[in-house]
CSV table of C-alpha atoms and ligand atoms in Angstrom, one decimal:
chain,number,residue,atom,x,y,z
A,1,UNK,CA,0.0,0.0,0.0
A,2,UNK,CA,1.2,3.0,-1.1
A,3,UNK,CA,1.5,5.9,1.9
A,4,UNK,CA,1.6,9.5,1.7
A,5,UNK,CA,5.1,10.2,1.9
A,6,UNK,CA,5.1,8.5,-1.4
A,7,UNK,CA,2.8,10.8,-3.1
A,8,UNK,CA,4.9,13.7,-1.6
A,9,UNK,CA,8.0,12.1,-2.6
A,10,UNK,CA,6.7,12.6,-6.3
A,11,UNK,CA,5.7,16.3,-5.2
A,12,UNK,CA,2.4,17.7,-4.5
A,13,UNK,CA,3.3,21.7,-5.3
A,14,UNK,CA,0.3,23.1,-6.8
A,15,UNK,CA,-1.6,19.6,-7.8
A,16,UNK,CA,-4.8,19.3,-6.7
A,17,UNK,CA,-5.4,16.5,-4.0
A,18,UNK,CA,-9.1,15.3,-3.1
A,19,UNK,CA,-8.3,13.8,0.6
A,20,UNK,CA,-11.6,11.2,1.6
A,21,UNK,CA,-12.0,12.0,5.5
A,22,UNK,CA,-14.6,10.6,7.8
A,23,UNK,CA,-15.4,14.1,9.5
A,24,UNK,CA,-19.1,11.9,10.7
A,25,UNK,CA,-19.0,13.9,14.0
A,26,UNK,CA,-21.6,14.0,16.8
A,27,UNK,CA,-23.8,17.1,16.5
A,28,UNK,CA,-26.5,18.6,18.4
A,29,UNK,CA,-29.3,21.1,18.0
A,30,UNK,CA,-29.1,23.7,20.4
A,31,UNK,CA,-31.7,25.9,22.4
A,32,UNK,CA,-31.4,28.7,19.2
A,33,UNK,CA,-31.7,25.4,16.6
A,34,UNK,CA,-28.0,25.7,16.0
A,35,UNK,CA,-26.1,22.5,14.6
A,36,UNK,CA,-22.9,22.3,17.0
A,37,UNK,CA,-20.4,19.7,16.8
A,38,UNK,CA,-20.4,18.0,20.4
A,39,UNK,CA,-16.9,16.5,19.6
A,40,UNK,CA,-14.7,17.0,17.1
A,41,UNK,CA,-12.0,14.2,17.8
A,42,UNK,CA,-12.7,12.9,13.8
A,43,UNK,CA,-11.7,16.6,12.4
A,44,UNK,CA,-8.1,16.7,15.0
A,45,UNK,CA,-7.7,12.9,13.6
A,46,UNK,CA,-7.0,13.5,10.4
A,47,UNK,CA,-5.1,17.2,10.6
A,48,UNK,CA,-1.6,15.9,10.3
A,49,UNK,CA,-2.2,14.5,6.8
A,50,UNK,CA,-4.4,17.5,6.2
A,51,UNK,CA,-1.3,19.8,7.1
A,52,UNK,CA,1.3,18.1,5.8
A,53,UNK,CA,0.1,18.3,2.0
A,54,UNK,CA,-1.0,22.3,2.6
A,55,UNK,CA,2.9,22.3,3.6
A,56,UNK,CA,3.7,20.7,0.9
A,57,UNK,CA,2.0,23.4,-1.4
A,58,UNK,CA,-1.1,21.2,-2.4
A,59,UNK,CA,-4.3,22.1,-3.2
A,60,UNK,CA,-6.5,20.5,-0.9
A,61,UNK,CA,-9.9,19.0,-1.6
A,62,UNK,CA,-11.4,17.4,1.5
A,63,UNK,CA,-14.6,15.5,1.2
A,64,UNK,CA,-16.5,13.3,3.7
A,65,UNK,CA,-20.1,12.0,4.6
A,66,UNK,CA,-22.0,13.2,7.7
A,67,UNK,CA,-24.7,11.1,8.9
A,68,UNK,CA,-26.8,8.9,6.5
A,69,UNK,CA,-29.0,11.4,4.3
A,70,UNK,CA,-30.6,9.7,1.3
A,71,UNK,CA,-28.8,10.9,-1.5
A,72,UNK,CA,-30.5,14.4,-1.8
A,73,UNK,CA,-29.5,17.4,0.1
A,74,UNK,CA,-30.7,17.8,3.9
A,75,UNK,CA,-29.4,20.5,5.7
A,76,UNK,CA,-29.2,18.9,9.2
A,77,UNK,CA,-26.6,17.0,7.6
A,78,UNK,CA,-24.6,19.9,6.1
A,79,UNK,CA,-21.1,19.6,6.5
A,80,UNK,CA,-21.1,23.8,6.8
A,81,UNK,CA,-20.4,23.3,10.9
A,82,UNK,CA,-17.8,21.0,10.0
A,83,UNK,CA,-15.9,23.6,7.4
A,84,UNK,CA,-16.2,26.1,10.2
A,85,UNK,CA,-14.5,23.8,12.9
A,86,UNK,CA,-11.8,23.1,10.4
A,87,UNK,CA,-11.0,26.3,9.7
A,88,UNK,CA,-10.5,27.1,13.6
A,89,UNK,CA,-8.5,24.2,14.1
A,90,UNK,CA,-6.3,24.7,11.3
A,91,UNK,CA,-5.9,28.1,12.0
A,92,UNK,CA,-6.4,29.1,8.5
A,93,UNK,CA,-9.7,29.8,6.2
A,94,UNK,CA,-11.5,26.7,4.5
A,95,UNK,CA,-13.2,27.2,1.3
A,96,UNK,CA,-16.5,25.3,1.7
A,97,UNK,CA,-18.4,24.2,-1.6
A,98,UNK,CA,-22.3,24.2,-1.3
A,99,UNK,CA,-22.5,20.8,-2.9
A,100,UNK,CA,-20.2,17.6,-4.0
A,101,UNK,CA,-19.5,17.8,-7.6
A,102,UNK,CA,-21.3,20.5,-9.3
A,103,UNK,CA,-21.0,24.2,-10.0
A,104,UNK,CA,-20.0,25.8,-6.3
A,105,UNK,CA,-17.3,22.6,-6.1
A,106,UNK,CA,-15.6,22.9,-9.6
A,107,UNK,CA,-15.6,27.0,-8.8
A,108,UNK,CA,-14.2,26.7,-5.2
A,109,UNK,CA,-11.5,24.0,-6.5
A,110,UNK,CA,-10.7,26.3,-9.5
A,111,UNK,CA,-9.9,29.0,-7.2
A,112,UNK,CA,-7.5,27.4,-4.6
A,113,UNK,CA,-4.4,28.7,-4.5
A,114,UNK,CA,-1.2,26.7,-3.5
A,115,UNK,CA,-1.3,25.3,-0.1
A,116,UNK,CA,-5.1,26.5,0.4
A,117,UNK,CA,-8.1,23.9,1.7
A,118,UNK,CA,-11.2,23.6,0.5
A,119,UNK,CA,-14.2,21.4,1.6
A,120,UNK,CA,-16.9,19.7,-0.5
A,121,UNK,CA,-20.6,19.3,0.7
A,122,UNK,CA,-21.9,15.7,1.9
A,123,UNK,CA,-20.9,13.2,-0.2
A,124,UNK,CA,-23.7,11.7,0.8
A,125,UNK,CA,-26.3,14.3,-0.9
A,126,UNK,CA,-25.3,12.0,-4.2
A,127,UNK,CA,-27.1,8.9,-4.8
A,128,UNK,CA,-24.0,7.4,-6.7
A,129,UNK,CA,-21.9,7.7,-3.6
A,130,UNK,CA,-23.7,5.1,-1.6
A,131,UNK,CA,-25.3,3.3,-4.8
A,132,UNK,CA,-25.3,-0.6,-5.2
A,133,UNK,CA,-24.9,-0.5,-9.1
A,134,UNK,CA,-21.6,0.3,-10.2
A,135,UNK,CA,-22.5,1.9,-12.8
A,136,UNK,CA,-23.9,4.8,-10.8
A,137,UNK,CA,-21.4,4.6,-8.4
A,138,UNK,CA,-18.7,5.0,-11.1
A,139,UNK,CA,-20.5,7.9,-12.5
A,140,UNK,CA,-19.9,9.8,-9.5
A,141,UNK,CA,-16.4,8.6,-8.8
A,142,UNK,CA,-15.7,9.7,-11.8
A,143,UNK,CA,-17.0,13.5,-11.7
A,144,UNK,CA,-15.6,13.3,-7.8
A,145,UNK,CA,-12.1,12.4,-9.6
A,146,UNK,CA,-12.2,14.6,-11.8
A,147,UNK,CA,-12.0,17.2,-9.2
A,148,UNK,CA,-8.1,16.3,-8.6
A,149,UNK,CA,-4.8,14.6,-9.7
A,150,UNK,CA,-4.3,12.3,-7.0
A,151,UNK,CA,-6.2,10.8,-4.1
A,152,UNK,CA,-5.2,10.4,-0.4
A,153,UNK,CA,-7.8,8.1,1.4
A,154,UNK,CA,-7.7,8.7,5.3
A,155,UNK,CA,-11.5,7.8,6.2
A,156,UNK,CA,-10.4,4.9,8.0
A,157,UNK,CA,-14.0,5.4,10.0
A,158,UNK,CA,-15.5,4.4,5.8
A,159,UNK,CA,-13.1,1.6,5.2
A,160,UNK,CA,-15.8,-1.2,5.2
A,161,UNK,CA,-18.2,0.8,3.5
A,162,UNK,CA,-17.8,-0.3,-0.4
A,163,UNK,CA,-19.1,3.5,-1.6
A,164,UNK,CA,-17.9,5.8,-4.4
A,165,UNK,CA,-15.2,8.0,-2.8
A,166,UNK,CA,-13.5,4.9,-0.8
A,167,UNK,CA,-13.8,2.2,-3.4
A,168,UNK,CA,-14.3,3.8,-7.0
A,169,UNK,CA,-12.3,7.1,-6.9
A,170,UNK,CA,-8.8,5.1,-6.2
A,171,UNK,CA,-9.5,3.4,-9.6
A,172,UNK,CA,-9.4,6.5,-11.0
A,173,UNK,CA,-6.5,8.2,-10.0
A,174,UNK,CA,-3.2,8.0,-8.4
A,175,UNK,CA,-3.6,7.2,-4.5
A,176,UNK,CA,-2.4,6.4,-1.1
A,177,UNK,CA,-3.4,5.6,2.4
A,178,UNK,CA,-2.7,9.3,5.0
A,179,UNK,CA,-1.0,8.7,8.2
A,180,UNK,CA,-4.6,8.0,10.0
A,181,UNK,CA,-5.4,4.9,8.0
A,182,UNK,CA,-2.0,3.9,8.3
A,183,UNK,CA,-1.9,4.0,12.2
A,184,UNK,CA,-5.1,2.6,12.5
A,185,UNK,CA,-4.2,-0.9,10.6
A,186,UNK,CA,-1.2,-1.0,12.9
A,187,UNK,CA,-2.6,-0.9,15.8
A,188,UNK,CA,-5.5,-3.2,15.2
A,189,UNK,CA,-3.1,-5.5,13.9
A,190,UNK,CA,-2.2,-6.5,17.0
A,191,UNK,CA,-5.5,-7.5,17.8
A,192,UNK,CA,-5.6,-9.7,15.3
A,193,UNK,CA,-2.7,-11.1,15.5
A,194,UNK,CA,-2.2,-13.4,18.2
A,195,UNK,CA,-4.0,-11.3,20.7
A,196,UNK,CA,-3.3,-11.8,24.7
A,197,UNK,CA,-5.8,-13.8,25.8
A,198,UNK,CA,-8.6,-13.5,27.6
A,199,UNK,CA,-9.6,-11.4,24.6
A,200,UNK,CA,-13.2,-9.6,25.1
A,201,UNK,CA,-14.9,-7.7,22.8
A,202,UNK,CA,-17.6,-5.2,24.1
A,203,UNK,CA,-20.2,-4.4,21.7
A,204,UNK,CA,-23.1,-1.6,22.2
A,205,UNK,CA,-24.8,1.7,20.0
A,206,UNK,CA,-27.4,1.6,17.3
A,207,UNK,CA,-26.2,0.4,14.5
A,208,UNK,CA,-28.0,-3.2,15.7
A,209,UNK,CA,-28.5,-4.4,11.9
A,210,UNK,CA,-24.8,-3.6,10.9
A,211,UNK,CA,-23.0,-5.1,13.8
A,212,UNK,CA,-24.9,-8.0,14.7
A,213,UNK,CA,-23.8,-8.8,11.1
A,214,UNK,CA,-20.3,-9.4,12.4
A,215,UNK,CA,-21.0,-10.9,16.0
A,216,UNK,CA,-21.1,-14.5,14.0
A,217,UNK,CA,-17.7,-14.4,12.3
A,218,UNK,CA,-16.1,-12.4,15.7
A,219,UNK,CA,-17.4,-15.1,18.1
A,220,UNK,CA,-15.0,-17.8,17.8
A,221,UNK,CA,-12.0,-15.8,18.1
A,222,UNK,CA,-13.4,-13.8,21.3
A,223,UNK,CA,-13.5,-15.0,25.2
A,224,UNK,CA,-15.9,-13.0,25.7
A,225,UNK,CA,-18.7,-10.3,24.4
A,226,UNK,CA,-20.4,-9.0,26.4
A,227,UNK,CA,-23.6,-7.3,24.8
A,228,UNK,CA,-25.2,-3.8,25.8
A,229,UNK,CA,-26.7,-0.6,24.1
A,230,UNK,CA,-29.2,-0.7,21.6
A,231,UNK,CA,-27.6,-4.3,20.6
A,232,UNK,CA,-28.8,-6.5,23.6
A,233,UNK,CA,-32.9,-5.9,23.1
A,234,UNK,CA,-32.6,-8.3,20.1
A,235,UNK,CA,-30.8,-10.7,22.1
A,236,UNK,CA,-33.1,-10.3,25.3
A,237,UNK,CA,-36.0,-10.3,23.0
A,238,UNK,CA,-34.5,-14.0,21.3
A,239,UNK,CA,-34.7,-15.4,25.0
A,240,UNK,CA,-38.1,-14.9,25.5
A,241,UNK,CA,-37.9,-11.1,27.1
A,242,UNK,CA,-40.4,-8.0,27.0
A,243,UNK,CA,-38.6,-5.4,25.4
A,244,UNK,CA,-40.8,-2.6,25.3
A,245,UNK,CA,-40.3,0.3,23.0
A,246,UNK,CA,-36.8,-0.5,22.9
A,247,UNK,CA,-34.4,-0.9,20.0
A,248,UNK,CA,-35.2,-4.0,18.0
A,249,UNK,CA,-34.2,-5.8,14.7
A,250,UNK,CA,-37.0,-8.0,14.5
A,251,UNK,CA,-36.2,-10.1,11.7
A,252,UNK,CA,-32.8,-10.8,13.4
A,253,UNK,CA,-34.2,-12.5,16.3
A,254,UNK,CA,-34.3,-15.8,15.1
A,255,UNK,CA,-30.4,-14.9,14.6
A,256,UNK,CA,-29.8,-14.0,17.6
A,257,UNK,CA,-31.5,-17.3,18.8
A,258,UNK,CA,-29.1,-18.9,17.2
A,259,UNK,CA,-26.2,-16.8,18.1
A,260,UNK,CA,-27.5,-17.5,21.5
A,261,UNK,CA,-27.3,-21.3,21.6
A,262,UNK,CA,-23.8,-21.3,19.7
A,263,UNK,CA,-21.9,-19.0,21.8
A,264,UNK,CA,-22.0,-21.2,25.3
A,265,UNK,CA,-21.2,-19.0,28.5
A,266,UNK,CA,-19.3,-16.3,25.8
A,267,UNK,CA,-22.0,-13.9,25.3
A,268,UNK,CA,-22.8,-12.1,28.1
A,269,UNK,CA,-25.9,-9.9,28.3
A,270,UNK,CA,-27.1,-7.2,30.8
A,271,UNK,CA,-29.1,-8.2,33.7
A,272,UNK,CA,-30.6,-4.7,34.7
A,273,UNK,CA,-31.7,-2.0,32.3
A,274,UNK,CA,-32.6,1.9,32.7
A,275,UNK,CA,-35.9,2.5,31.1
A,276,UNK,CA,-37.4,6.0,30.3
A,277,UNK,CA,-39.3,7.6,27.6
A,278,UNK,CA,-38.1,11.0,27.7
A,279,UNK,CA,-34.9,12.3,25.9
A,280,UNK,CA,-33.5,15.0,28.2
A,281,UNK,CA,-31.3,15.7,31.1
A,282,UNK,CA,-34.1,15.8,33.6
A,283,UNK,CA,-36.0,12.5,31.9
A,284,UNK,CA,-37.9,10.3,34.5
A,285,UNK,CA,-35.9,7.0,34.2
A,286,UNK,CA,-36.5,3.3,36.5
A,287,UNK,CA,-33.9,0.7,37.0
A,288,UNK,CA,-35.9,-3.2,35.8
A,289,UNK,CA,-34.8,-6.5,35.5
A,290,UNK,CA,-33.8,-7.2,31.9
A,291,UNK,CA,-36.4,-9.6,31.8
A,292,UNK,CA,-38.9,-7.3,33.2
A,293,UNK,CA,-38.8,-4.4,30.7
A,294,UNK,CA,-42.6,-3.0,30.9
A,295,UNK,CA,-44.1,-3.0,27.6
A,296,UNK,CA,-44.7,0.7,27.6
A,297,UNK,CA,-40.4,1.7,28.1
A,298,UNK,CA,-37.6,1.9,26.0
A,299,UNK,CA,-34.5,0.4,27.2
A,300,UNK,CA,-31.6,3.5,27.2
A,301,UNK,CA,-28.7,1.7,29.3
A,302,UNK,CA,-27.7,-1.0,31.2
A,303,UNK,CA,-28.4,-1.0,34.5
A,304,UNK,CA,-26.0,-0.8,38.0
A,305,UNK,CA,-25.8,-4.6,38.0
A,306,UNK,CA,-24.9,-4.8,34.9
A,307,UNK,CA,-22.3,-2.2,35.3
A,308,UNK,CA,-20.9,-4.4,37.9
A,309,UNK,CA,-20.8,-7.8,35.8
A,310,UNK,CA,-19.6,-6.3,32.5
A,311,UNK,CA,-17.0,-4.5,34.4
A,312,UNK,CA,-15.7,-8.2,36.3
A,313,UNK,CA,-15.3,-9.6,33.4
A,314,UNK,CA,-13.2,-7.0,32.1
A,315,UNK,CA,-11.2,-7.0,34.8
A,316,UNK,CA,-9.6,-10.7,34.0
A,317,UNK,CA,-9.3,-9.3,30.3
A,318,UNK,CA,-5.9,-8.9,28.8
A,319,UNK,CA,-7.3,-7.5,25.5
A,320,UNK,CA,-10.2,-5.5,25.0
A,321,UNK,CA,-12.1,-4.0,21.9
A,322,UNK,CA,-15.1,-1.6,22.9
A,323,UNK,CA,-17.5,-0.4,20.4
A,324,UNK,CA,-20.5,1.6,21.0
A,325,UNK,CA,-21.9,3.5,24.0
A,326,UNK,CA,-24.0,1.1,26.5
A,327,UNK,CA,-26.8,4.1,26.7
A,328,UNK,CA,-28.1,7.0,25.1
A,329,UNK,CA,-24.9,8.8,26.9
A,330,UNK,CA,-25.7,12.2,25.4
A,331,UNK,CA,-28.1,12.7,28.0
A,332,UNK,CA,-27.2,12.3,32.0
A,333,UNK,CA,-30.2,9.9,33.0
A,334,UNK,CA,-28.3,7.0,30.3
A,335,UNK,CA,-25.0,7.9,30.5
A,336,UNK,CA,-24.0,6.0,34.0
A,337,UNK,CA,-23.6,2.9,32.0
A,338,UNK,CA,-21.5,4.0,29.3
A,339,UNK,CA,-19.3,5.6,31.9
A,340,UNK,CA,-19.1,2.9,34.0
A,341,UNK,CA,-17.6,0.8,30.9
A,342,UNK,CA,-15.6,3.0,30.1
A,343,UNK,CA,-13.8,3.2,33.0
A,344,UNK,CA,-14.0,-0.6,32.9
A,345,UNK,CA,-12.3,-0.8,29.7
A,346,UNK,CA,-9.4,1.8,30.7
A,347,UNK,CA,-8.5,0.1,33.6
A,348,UNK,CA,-7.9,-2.8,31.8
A,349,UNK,CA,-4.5,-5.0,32.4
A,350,UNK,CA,-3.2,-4.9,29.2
A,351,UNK,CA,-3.9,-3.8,25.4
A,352,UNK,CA,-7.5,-1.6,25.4
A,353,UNK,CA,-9.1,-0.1,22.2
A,354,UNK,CA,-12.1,1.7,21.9
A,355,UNK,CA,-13.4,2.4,18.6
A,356,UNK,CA,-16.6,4.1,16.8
A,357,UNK,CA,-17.4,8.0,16.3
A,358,UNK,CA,-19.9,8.3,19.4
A,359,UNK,CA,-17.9,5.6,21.6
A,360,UNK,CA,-14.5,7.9,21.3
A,361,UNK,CA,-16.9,11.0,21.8
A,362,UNK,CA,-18.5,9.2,24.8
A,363,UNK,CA,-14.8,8.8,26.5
A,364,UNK,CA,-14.0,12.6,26.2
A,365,UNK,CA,-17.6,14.6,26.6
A,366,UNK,CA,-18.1,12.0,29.8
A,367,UNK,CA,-14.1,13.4,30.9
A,368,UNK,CA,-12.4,10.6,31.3
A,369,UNK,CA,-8.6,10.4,31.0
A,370,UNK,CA,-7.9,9.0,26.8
A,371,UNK,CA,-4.1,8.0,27.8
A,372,UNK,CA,-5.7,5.4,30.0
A,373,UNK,CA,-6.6,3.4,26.8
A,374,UNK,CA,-4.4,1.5,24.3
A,375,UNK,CA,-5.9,3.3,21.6
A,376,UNK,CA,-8.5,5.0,20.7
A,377,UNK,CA,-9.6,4.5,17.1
A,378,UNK,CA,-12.2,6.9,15.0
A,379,UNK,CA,-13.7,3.7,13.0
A,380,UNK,CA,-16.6,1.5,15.0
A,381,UNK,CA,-18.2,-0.7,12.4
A,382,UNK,CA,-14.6,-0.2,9.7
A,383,UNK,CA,-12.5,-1.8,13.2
A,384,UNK,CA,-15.0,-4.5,14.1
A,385,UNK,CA,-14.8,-5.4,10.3
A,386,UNK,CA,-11.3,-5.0,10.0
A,387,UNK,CA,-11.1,-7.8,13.5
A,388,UNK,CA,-13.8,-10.3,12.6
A,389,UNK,CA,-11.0,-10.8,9.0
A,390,UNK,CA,-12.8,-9.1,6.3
A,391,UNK,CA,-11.1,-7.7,3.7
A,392,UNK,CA,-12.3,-4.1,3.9
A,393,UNK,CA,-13.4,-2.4,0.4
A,394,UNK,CA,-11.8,1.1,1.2
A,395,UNK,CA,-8.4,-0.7,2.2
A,396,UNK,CA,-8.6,-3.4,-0.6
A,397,UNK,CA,-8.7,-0.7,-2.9
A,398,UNK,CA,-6.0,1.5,-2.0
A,399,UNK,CA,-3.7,-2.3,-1.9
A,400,UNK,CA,-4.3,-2.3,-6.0
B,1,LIG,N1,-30.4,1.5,24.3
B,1,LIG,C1,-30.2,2.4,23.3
B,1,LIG,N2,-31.3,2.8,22.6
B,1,LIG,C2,-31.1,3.7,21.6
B,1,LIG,N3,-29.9,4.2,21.2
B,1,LIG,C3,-28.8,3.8,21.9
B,1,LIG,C4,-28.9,2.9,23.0
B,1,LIG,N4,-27.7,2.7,23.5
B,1,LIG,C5,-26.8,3.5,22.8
B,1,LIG,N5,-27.5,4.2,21.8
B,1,LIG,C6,-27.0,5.2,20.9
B,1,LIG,O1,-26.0,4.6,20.0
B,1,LIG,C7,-25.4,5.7,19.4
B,1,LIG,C8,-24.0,5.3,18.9
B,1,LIG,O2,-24.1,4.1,18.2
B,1,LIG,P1,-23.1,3.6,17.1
B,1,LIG,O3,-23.1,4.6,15.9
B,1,LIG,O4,-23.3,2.2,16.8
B,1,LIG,O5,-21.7,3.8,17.9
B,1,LIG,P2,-20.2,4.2,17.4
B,1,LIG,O6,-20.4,5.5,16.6
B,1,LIG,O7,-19.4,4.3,18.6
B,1,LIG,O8,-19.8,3.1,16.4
B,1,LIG,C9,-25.3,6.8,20.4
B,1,LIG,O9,-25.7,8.0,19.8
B,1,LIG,C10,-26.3,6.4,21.5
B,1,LIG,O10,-27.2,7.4,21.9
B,2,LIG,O1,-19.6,6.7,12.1
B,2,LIG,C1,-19.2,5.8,11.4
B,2,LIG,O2,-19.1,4.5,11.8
B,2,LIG,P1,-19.2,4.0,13.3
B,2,LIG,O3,-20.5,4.5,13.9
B,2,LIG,O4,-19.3,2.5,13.2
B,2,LIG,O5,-18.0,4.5,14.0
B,2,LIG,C2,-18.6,6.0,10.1
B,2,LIG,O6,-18.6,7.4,9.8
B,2,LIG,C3,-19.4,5.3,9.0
B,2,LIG,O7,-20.7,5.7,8.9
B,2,LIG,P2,-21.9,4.8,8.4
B,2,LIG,O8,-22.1,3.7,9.4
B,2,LIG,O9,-23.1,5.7,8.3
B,2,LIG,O10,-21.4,4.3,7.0
């Protein structure tokens, strides 16, 4: 795989260079219906490479997702915050293109100078970037190429996601893997090779469909998983459970039944859940049983107990992967149980990684200490991939 001190090595000086970054951060609304970034660790993550090529006299073209919009413009899921937070943090102004390909990104790209940024609107506002037929996918790799003279891919947070911009555009042009991808595979490497053992994988969020996907392929070289978040209704629904108003996938139960029976003593589930219906800081929550969830409740974390028996089983771990919060953590009532994880998995004896875009933003808006982990990686779903041995579309590409 070709890195980017080969593509500077060739010389960037005045060439344009479209960088693919995963800048999917956490926003909120605020009272006066403001979109502001709650953390912005994806944006610092890839600076260096972002840097290093305005050093190096390139024209920059940075494009990205945000969120999941449906291939047509949706302006909560502008990127316009993110341009602004860009521009503080690199202490310079971004130029920020009203859409992906057309008239405002061929104008703002035309009038970069050397060593200038620029940012393109949500990628996904095109249908082509996320298309299944590769024809239409092609279609807007290609316009999205045509934008630049070489290609630096450091969405390492997109890897597993076979879309335009991460698996079409490197066809298209000269391109390397930035200094964020590059760490990233390193570090997970050791997880995958040889890990000390026991090895548990913590699994939580609300991406259920996704990432119950890999639980199957993950299971027989884990210890343990231990199961919380909007992930363990489908599994507390496939033993029998009430789940309420909770998160639920089901068409996945009879999976997760399955799942169930083959994984012996290694899945582990919660045995006490926080129920509410409210989301806000001053919601009206009660502590159930798991298997007493009343049918009018949604499940939005685990429980005290369950605190306590996720965190003992962390506590014999030598290696530990956490993705996805245990609780809707952005607001105080369901946050106890992502904190109390958290604090689990830091304390760990021995190699910790936390990945995914709201798990790494639950470690620093909850305040807790990042050195304590081994690593804290900005891909959830692109790591878990990555660990259960799939080739990953975004990476596979770059390799040819
Ligand atoms: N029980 C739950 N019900 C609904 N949403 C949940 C629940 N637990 C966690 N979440 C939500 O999951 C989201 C993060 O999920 P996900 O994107 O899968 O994680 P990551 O970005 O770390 O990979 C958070 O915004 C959190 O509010
Ligand atoms: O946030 C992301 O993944 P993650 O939640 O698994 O960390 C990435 O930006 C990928 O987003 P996607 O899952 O909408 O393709």
């Amino acid at each position: 795989m070709r890195t980017l001190s080969d593509l500077l090595s060739e010389g960037v000086r005045g060439r344009r260079v479209l960088v693919r970054a995963d800048l999917n951060v956490p926003l909120a609304t605020d009272d006066a219906g403001v979109r502001r970034i709650t953390d912005d660790g994806r944006i610092r993550a890839v600076l260096p490479t972002l840097t290093v090529l305005q050093e190096a006299g390139a024209k920059v073209v940075v494009c990205s997702h945000l969120g999941r919009p449906k291939g047509a413009p949706e302006p909560k899921f502008t990127l316009a915050p993110v341009a602004a937070r860009l521009a503080e943090l690199l202490d310079r102004p971004v130029a920020y293109a009203t859409d992906t390909v057309g008239e405002s990104a061929r104008e703002v790209v035309g009038g970069l100078a050397a060593g200038e940024v620029a940012l393109l609107e949500n990628l996904r506002f095109n249908p082509g970037e996320t298309s299944k037929d590769d024809a239409e996918r092609g279609a807007f790799a290609a316009e999205l190429a045509s934008l630049a003279e070489a290609y630096v891919d450091d969405a390492f947070g997109a890897a597993h996601r076979k879309h335009a911009s991460v698996y079409d555009v490197p066809k298209l042009l000269p391109h390397v893997a930035g200094g964020l991808i590059v760490r990233e595979l390193e570090v997970l490497k050791q997880l995958t090779d040889d890990p000390a053992r026991p090895y548990a994988v913590v699994l939580g969020g609300a991406k259920v469909s996704d990432k119950l996907a890999v639980i199957n392929a993950l299971l027989p070289k884990v210890d343990r998983l231990l199961i919380g978040g909007g992930m363990c209704f489908t599994f507390l629904a496939a033993q029998g459970h009430e789940v309420g108003g909770s998160l639920l996938e089901t068409e996945q139960i009879g999976t997760c039944e399955d799942l169930l029976a083959a994984a012996g003593d290694k899945i582990v589930l919660p045995v006490d859940v926080v129920v509410g219906n409210d989301f806000s800081d001053d919601a009206a929550t009660e502590t159930v049983s798991a298997d007493a969830i009343p049918a009018g409740q949604k499940g939005l974390d685990i429980g005290p107990e369950s605190v306590k028996l996720f965190a003992g089983e962390l506590a014999g771990a030598r290696t530990v992967f956490w993705n996805g919060p245990m609780g809707v953590f952005e607001y105080r009532p369901y946050a106890a149980g992502t904190r109390g994880v958290a604090e689990a998995v830091a304390a760990v004896d021995g190699m910790s990684v936390v990945g995914g875009g709201d798990s790494a933003a639950a470690v620093r808006v909850l305040g807790l200490d990042e050195t304590a982990f081994g690593h804290i990686s900005t891909g959830g779903g692109a790591s878990l991939e990555y660990l259960e041995g799939k080739t990953l579309p975004g990476i596979a590409a770059l390799e040819d």
